[in-house]
XYZ file of C-alpha atoms in Angstrom:
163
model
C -20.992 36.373 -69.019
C -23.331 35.328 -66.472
C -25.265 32.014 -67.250
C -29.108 31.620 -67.686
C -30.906 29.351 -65.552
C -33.410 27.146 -67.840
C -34.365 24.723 -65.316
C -35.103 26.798 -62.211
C -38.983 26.578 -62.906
C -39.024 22.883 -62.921
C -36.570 22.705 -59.649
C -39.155 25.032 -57.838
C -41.898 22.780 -58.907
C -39.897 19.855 -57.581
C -39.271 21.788 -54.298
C -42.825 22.537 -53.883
C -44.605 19.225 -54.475
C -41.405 17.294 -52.616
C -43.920 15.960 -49.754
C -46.337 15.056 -51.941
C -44.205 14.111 -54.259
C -42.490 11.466 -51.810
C -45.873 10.400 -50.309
C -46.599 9.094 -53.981
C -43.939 7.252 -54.650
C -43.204 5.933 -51.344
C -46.934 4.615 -51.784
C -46.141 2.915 -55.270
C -42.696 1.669 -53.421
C -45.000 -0.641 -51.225
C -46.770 -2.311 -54.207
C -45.228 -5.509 -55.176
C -45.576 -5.041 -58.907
C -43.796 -1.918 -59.548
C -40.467 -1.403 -59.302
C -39.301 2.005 -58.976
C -35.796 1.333 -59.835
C -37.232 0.016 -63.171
C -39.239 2.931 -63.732
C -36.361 5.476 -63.114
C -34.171 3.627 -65.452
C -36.991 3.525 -68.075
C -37.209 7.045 -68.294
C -33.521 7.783 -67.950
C -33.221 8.560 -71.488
C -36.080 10.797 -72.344
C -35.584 12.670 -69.422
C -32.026 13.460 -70.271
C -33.044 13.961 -73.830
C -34.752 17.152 -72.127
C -31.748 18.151 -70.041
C -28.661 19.248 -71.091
C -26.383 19.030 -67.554
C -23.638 21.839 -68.997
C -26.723 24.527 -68.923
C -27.800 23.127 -64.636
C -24.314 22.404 -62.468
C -26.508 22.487 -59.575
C -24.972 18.929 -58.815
C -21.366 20.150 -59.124
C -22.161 23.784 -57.425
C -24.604 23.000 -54.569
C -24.028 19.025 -53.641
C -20.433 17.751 -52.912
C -19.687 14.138 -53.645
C -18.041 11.455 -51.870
C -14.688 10.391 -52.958
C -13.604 6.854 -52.232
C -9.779 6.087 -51.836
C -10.047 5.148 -55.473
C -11.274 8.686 -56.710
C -8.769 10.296 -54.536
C -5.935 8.451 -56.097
C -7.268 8.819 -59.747
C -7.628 12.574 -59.492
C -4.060 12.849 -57.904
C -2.311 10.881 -60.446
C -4.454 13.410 -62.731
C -2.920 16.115 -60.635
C 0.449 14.602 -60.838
C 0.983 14.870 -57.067
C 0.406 12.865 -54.288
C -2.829 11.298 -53.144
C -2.110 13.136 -49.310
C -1.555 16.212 -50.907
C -4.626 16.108 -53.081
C -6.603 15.406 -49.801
C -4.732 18.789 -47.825
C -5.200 20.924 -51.212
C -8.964 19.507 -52.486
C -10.446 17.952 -49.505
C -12.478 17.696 -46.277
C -13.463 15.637 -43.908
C -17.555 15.944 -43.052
C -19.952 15.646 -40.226
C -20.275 11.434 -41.533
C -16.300 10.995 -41.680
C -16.461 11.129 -45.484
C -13.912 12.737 -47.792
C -15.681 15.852 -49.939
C -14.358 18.949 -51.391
C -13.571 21.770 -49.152
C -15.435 24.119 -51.033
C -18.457 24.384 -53.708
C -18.484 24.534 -56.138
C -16.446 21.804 -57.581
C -12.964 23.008 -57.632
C -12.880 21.496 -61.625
C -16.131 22.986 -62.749
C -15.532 25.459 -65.398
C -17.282 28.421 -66.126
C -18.745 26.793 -69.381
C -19.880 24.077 -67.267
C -18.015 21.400 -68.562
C -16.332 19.259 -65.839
C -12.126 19.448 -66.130
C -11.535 16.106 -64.627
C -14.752 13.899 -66.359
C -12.632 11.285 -67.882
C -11.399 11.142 -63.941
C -14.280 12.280 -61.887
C -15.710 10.502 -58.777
C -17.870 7.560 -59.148
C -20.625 9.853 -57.105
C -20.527 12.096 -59.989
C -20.829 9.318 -62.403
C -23.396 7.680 -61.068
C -25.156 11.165 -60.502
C -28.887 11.323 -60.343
C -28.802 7.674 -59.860
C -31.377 7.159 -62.132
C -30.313 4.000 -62.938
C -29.044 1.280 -60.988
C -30.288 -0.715 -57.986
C -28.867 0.839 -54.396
C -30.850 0.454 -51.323
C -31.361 4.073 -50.768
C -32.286 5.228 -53.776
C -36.137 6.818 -52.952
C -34.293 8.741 -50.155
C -31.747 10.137 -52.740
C -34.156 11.050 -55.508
C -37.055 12.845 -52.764
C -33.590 15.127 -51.943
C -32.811 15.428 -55.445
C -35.882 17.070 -56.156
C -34.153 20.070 -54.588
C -30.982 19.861 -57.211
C -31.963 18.169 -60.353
C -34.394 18.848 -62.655
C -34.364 15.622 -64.037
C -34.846 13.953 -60.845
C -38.296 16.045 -61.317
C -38.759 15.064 -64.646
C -38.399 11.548 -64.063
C -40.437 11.626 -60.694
C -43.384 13.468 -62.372
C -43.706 10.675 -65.097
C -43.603 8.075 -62.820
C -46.338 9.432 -60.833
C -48.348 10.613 -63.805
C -47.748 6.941 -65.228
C -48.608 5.013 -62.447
């Protein structure tokens, strides 16, 4: 059964307003009374109450996370085999010298979109749209993640339309 794609009209309204989109907020980035991370974690919740991630899986079929040593070991034990052979059966080394999975999507997405390691997944994936949280990149992340998430879009667009 081939799977419906609810979000793809708000991910090609993300993708078309992206430069605008990022001249905005980088705009409201430079004013010293709003905080950006604040607002993204203020709207964290409504926006996912309007997403349901099992119906996108753009994150775990189009972007590939980075696994730290720590992820690496966790999903071997998970495996049962060794963290060396998880890395030659699962993994790859990219263009930055970071660990990632050879392929996309997600070798442990399921068809029903569920994820068959989440107790176990990667911190990227758990922190994943980084909606919340404080890291010193994060307006770079979310103007990309305009192209994946649609609640990355959702949470951009009330920002701007709350300014």
């Amino acid at each position: 059964m081939e799977r419906t794609d609810p979000y793809g009209d708000i991910l090609e309204r993300g993708r078309r307003n992206q430069k605008s989109y990022a001249a905005s907020l980088k705009t409201l980035k430079r004013r010293k009374h709003v905080s950006l991370d604040r607002r993204f974690a203020e709207f964290h919740d409504e926006v996912f109450s309007k997403i349901d991630c099992l119906l996108c899986t753009r994150c775990c079929g189009e972007l590939g996370p980075r696994l730290t040593d720590s992820d690496i070991g966790r999903l071997a034990r998970r495996e049962r085999i060794k963290p060396s052979a998880f890395q030659d059966a699962y993994l790859r080394t990219d263009e930055d010298g970071d660990s990632v999975f050879a392929s996309l999507p997600c070798p442990f997405l399921g068809v029903d979109g569920y994820c068959g390691v989440y107790e176990d997944r990667p911190k990227a994936c758990r922190d994943y749209p980084h909606l919340t949280g404080n890291r010193k990149d994060f307006l770079s992340l979310h103007i990309k993640n305009l192209n994946y998430c649609p609640a990355v879009v959702l949470a951009v667009e009330m920002i701007l339309s709350d300014k």
